[in-house]
């Protein structure tokens, strides 16, 4: 719990670049549902794990794109789900240090001091599986989302990409209209939000397989999938990532860079 406490102190203090959004979770959060259904109490071995701390980084390029990665299908948590690079935060580790380390481990990108600025976006309560219909929770994290503003274009960063196939099965540099549409598809909402009406039918991604990479097209609708209420999960952007993108878009609107 020391690592989690350290995260909370960082965020309450605002971090670099101003205050962050504190303590959000999805409407269908299993922790909330468990409180309403005491007959589904967690086994002792699961309760003993407690809540861990995590960090994820939204890397924004000078050309306005955001990097998302698709988690490898062999991973035990959120396989085949699109997320920003990130990982577990150990006690006494700094959020930015861990975020930069995870970015490099997952994508091969090393950001030199002076080539980026950063700030906190907010905290998200992440539980896996994300729905009780998929089983009792096995992992529970409080994830801090950081925004990294790179002075380099996505083309410059792409030239240095060397993703870890054990963690990443694909990646994409997504443009603001697509990101706005993703953020509008809120999981658990009764209706979709108002995203851009004109989107491309497909989006270019880079897939990894057997030590090589290739570019291909993925239907835009895949990025707009929502978490199913029942049954197995689908390829989609994670709910926490949508939350972070909403905060990112809010910051752009405050700067007058996108229309409300």
CSV table of C-alpha atoms in Angstrom, one decimal:
chain,number,residue,atom,x,y,z
A,1,UNK,CA,0.0,0.0,0.0
A,2,UNK,CA,3.0,2.4,0.3
A,3,UNK,CA,3.1,2.7,-3.5
A,4,UNK,CA,-0.6,3.6,-3.6
A,5,UNK,CA,-0.2,6.1,-0.8
A,6,UNK,CA,2.7,7.8,-2.7
A,7,UNK,CA,0.5,8.0,-5.8
A,8,UNK,CA,-2.3,9.7,-3.9
A,9,UNK,CA,0.1,12.2,-2.4
A,10,UNK,CA,1.4,13.1,-5.9
A,11,UNK,CA,-2.0,13.5,-7.4
A,12,UNK,CA,-3.4,15.5,-4.5
A,13,UNK,CA,-0.5,17.9,-4.9
A,14,UNK,CA,-1.3,18.2,-8.6
A,15,UNK,CA,2.1,17.3,-10.0
A,16,UNK,CA,3.6,19.2,-12.9
A,17,UNK,CA,1.2,21.3,-14.9
A,18,UNK,CA,-1.6,21.7,-12.4
A,19,UNK,CA,-4.3,19.7,-10.7
A,20,UNK,CA,-5.5,16.3,-11.8
A,21,UNK,CA,-9.0,14.6,-11.8
A,22,UNK,CA,-9.2,12.5,-8.7
A,23,UNK,CA,-10.8,9.1,-8.2
A,24,UNK,CA,-13.0,8.0,-11.2
A,25,UNK,CA,-14.3,4.5,-11.9
A,26,UNK,CA,-16.8,3.0,-14.4
A,27,UNK,CA,-20.5,2.8,-13.5
A,28,UNK,CA,-20.3,-1.0,-13.8
A,29,UNK,CA,-17.2,-1.2,-11.5
A,30,UNK,CA,-17.2,-4.7,-9.9
A,31,UNK,CA,-16.2,-3.2,-6.5
A,32,UNK,CA,-19.4,-1.2,-6.5
A,33,UNK,CA,-21.4,-4.2,-7.5
A,34,UNK,CA,-19.9,-6.4,-4.9
A,35,UNK,CA,-20.9,-4.0,-2.2
A,36,UNK,CA,-24.5,-4.3,-3.5
A,37,UNK,CA,-24.3,-8.1,-3.6
A,38,UNK,CA,-22.7,-9.4,-0.4
A,39,UNK,CA,-23.4,-13.0,-1.5
A,40,UNK,CA,-20.5,-12.5,-4.0
A,41,UNK,CA,-17.9,-11.7,-1.4
A,42,UNK,CA,-14.3,-12.2,-2.6
A,43,UNK,CA,-12.3,-15.3,-1.4
A,44,UNK,CA,-9.7,-14.5,1.3
A,45,UNK,CA,-6.8,-15.0,-1.1
A,46,UNK,CA,-8.2,-12.3,-3.4
A,47,UNK,CA,-9.0,-9.9,-0.6
A,48,UNK,CA,-5.4,-10.2,0.7
A,49,UNK,CA,-3.9,-8.8,-2.5
A,50,UNK,CA,-5.3,-5.3,-1.8
A,51,UNK,CA,-5.1,-2.4,-4.2
A,52,UNK,CA,-2.0,-1.8,-6.2
A,53,UNK,CA,-0.7,1.4,-8.0
A,54,UNK,CA,-0.2,1.7,-11.7
A,55,UNK,CA,0.7,4.4,-14.2
A,56,UNK,CA,-0.1,4.9,-17.9
A,57,UNK,CA,1.2,7.5,-20.3
A,58,UNK,CA,-0.6,9.3,-23.1
A,59,UNK,CA,2.2,10.2,-25.5
A,60,UNK,CA,1.1,13.2,-27.7
A,61,UNK,CA,3.4,14.0,-30.6
A,62,UNK,CA,4.1,17.4,-32.0
A,63,UNK,CA,1.8,16.5,-34.9
A,64,UNK,CA,-1.1,16.0,-32.4
A,65,UNK,CA,-1.3,12.2,-32.5
A,66,UNK,CA,-1.6,9.9,-29.5
A,67,UNK,CA,0.1,6.5,-29.3
A,68,UNK,CA,-2.1,3.5,-28.3
A,69,UNK,CA,-0.9,-0.1,-28.1
A,70,UNK,CA,-2.9,-3.3,-28.2
A,71,UNK,CA,-2.0,-5.6,-25.4
A,72,UNK,CA,-0.7,-9.0,-26.3
A,73,UNK,CA,-3.3,-11.8,-26.4
A,74,UNK,CA,-1.1,-13.9,-24.0
A,75,UNK,CA,-1.3,-11.4,-21.2
A,76,UNK,CA,-3.4,-12.4,-18.2
A,77,UNK,CA,-5.0,-9.0,-17.7
A,78,UNK,CA,-7.0,-7.1,-20.5
A,79,UNK,CA,-5.6,-9.1,-23.4
A,80,UNK,CA,-6.2,-7.7,-26.9
A,81,UNK,CA,-7.4,-4.3,-25.4
A,82,UNK,CA,-6.0,-1.0,-26.7
A,83,UNK,CA,-4.3,1.1,-24.0
A,84,UNK,CA,-1.4,3.6,-23.6
A,85,UNK,CA,1.9,2.1,-22.4
A,86,UNK,CA,2.0,1.7,-18.6
A,87,UNK,CA,2.5,-0.7,-15.8
A,88,UNK,CA,2.7,-1.4,-12.0
A,89,UNK,CA,4.3,1.1,-9.7
A,90,UNK,CA,6.3,-0.3,-6.8
A,91,UNK,CA,6.7,1.4,-3.4
A,92,UNK,CA,8.9,4.5,-3.5
A,93,UNK,CA,9.0,4.6,-7.3
A,94,UNK,CA,8.3,7.9,-9.0
A,95,UNK,CA,5.3,8.0,-11.4
A,96,UNK,CA,7.1,9.7,-14.2
A,97,UNK,CA,10.1,7.4,-14.0
A,98,UNK,CA,7.9,4.3,-14.1
A,99,UNK,CA,5.9,5.7,-17.0
A,100,UNK,CA,9.0,6.5,-19.1
A,101,UNK,CA,10.4,3.1,-18.2
A,102,UNK,CA,7.3,1.3,-19.2
A,103,UNK,CA,7.1,3.3,-22.4
A,104,UNK,CA,10.6,2.2,-23.4
A,105,UNK,CA,10.1,-1.4,-22.4
A,106,UNK,CA,6.9,-1.8,-24.3
A,107,UNK,CA,7.7,0.3,-27.4
A,108,UNK,CA,11.4,0.8,-27.5
A,109,UNK,CA,10.9,4.6,-27.3
A,110,UNK,CA,13.4,6.4,-25.0
A,111,UNK,CA,12.5,10.1,-24.5
A,112,UNK,CA,15.5,12.3,-23.7
A,113,UNK,CA,15.2,15.0,-21.1
A,114,UNK,CA,14.3,18.3,-22.8
A,115,UNK,CA,12.3,16.6,-25.6
A,116,UNK,CA,9.0,16.4,-23.7
A,117,UNK,CA,7.0,18.0,-21.0
A,118,UNK,CA,4.4,16.3,-18.8
A,119,UNK,CA,1.5,16.7,-16.5
A,120,UNK,CA,-1.0,14.5,-14.7
A,121,UNK,CA,-4.5,13.9,-16.1
A,122,UNK,CA,-6.2,11.9,-13.4
A,123,UNK,CA,-6.8,8.7,-11.5
A,124,UNK,CA,-8.8,5.7,-12.6
A,125,UNK,CA,-9.9,2.7,-10.6
A,126,UNK,CA,-9.2,-0.4,-12.7
A,127,UNK,CA,-10.4,-3.9,-11.9
A,128,UNK,CA,-10.0,-7.1,-13.9
A,129,UNK,CA,-12.2,-8.7,-15.0
A,130,UNK,CA,-14.1,-5.4,-15.6
A,131,UNK,CA,-17.5,-7.0,-15.3
A,132,UNK,CA,-18.8,-9.4,-12.6
A,133,UNK,CA,-20.4,-11.4,-15.4
A,134,UNK,CA,-16.9,-12.3,-16.4
A,135,UNK,CA,-15.9,-13.5,-13.0
A,136,UNK,CA,-14.8,-12.2,-9.6
A,137,UNK,CA,-12.1,-9.5,-9.6
A,138,UNK,CA,-8.5,-10.8,-9.7
A,139,UNK,CA,-6.6,-7.6,-10.0
A,140,UNK,CA,-7.3,-4.1,-8.6
A,141,UNK,CA,-5.3,-1.0,-9.5
A,142,UNK,CA,-5.5,2.7,-9.0
A,143,UNK,CA,-4.0,4.0,-12.3
A,144,UNK,CA,-2.5,7.4,-12.7
A,145,UNK,CA,-2.7,8.8,-16.2
A,146,UNK,CA,0.1,11.1,-17.3
A,147,UNK,CA,0.2,13.2,-20.5
A,148,UNK,CA,3.6,13.4,-22.2
A,149,UNK,CA,3.9,16.2,-24.7
A,150,UNK,CA,6.7,15.3,-27.1
A,151,UNK,CA,8.5,17.9,-29.3
A,152,UNK,CA,9.0,15.2,-31.9
A,153,UNK,CA,6.5,14.2,-34.7
A,154,UNK,CA,5.0,10.7,-34.9
A,155,UNK,CA,7.2,10.1,-37.9
A,156,UNK,CA,10.3,10.8,-35.9
A,157,UNK,CA,9.1,8.6,-33.1
A,158,UNK,CA,8.0,5.8,-35.4
A,159,UNK,CA,11.5,5.5,-36.7
A,160,UNK,CA,12.7,4.5,-33.2
A,161,UNK,CA,9.8,2.1,-32.4
A,162,UNK,CA,10.9,-1.4,-31.3
A,163,UNK,CA,7.9,-2.9,-29.5
A,164,UNK,CA,8.1,-5.9,-27.1
A,165,UNK,CA,6.0,-8.6,-28.7
A,166,UNK,CA,5.5,-10.2,-25.3
A,167,UNK,CA,3.5,-7.2,-24.3
A,168,UNK,CA,2.3,-5.5,-27.4
A,169,UNK,CA,0.6,-7.1,-30.5
A,170,UNK,CA,0.0,-3.8,-32.4
A,171,UNK,CA,0.2,-0.1,-32.1
A,172,UNK,CA,-1.3,3.0,-33.8
A,173,UNK,CA,-0.7,6.8,-33.9
A,174,UNK,CA,-4.3,8.0,-33.7
A,175,UNK,CA,-5.5,11.5,-34.8
A,176,UNK,CA,-7.7,13.8,-32.7
A,177,UNK,CA,-11.0,13.1,-34.6
A,178,UNK,CA,-10.7,9.3,-34.0
A,179,UNK,CA,-9.6,9.9,-30.4
A,180,UNK,CA,-12.6,12.2,-29.9
A,181,UNK,CA,-14.9,9.5,-31.3
A,182,UNK,CA,-13.3,6.9,-29.0
A,183,UNK,CA,-13.8,9.1,-25.9
A,184,UNK,CA,-17.5,9.5,-26.8
A,185,UNK,CA,-18.2,5.8,-26.8
A,186,UNK,CA,-18.5,5.6,-23.0
A,187,UNK,CA,-18.8,2.0,-21.7
A,188,UNK,CA,-21.9,1.5,-19.6
A,189,UNK,CA,-23.7,4.5,-21.0
A,190,UNK,CA,-27.2,4.2,-22.2
A,191,UNK,CA,-26.4,6.0,-25.4
A,192,UNK,CA,-23.3,7.0,-27.3
A,193,UNK,CA,-21.9,10.5,-26.9
A,194,UNK,CA,-21.5,13.0,-29.6
A,195,UNK,CA,-18.3,12.3,-31.6
A,196,UNK,CA,-17.2,13.4,-35.0
A,197,UNK,CA,-19.7,12.3,-37.7
A,198,UNK,CA,-17.1,11.8,-40.5
A,199,UNK,CA,-14.5,9.2,-39.8
A,200,UNK,CA,-12.4,6.9,-42.0
A,201,UNK,CA,-13.7,3.4,-42.5
A,202,UNK,CA,-10.3,2.0,-41.5
A,203,UNK,CA,-7.3,3.1,-39.5
A,204,UNK,CA,-3.7,2.2,-40.2
A,205,UNK,CA,-2.0,0.2,-37.5
A,206,UNK,CA,1.3,-1.7,-37.2
A,207,UNK,CA,1.0,-5.4,-36.2
A,208,UNK,CA,3.7,-7.5,-34.6
A,209,UNK,CA,4.1,-11.2,-35.3
A,210,UNK,CA,7.0,-13.7,-35.0
A,211,UNK,CA,9.6,-11.0,-34.6
A,212,UNK,CA,8.5,-8.8,-37.6
A,213,UNK,CA,6.1,-5.9,-38.0
A,214,UNK,CA,3.7,-5.1,-40.8
A,215,UNK,CA,1.2,-2.3,-41.5
A,216,UNK,CA,-2.4,-3.1,-42.0
A,217,UNK,CA,-5.8,-1.5,-41.8
A,218,UNK,CA,-8.2,-2.1,-38.8
A,219,UNK,CA,-11.9,-1.2,-39.1
A,220,UNK,CA,-12.5,2.1,-37.2
A,221,UNK,CA,-15.5,0.4,-35.6
A,222,UNK,CA,-13.0,-1.8,-33.6
A,223,UNK,CA,-11.8,1.2,-31.8
A,224,UNK,CA,-15.4,2.3,-31.1
A,225,UNK,CA,-16.4,-1.1,-29.5
A,226,UNK,CA,-17.8,-0.9,-26.0
A,227,UNK,CA,-17.3,-3.4,-23.2
A,228,UNK,CA,-19.9,-6.1,-23.4
A,229,UNK,CA,-22.2,-6.5,-20.4
A,230,UNK,CA,-22.0,-10.3,-20.7
A,231,UNK,CA,-19.8,-12.9,-22.3
A,232,UNK,CA,-16.2,-12.6,-23.3
A,233,UNK,CA,-14.5,-9.3,-23.9
A,234,UNK,CA,-13.8,-7.9,-27.3
A,235,UNK,CA,-11.0,-5.9,-28.9
A,236,UNK,CA,-11.7,-2.4,-27.9
A,237,UNK,CA,-10.1,0.6,-26.2
A,238,UNK,CA,-10.1,0.3,-22.4
A,239,UNK,CA,-12.6,2.2,-20.3
A,240,UNK,CA,-9.8,3.9,-18.4
A,241,UNK,CA,-8.2,5.0,-21.6
A,242,UNK,CA,-11.5,6.6,-22.7
A,243,UNK,CA,-11.6,8.5,-19.4
A,244,UNK,CA,-8.0,9.7,-20.0
A,245,UNK,CA,-8.8,10.8,-23.5
A,246,UNK,CA,-11.8,12.7,-22.2
A,247,UNK,CA,-9.5,14.7,-19.9
A,248,UNK,CA,-7.1,15.2,-22.7
A,249,UNK,CA,-9.8,16.6,-24.9
A,250,UNK,CA,-11.0,18.9,-22.1
A,251,UNK,CA,-7.5,20.3,-21.9
A,252,UNK,CA,-7.4,20.9,-25.6
A,253,UNK,CA,-10.7,22.7,-25.5
A,254,UNK,CA,-9.5,24.9,-22.7
A,255,UNK,CA,-6.6,25.8,-25.0
A,256,UNK,CA,-9.0,26.5,-27.9
A,257,UNK,CA,-7.4,23.7,-30.0
A,258,UNK,CA,-10.6,21.7,-30.5
A,259,UNK,CA,-14.3,22.8,-30.8
A,260,UNK,CA,-16.6,22.0,-27.9
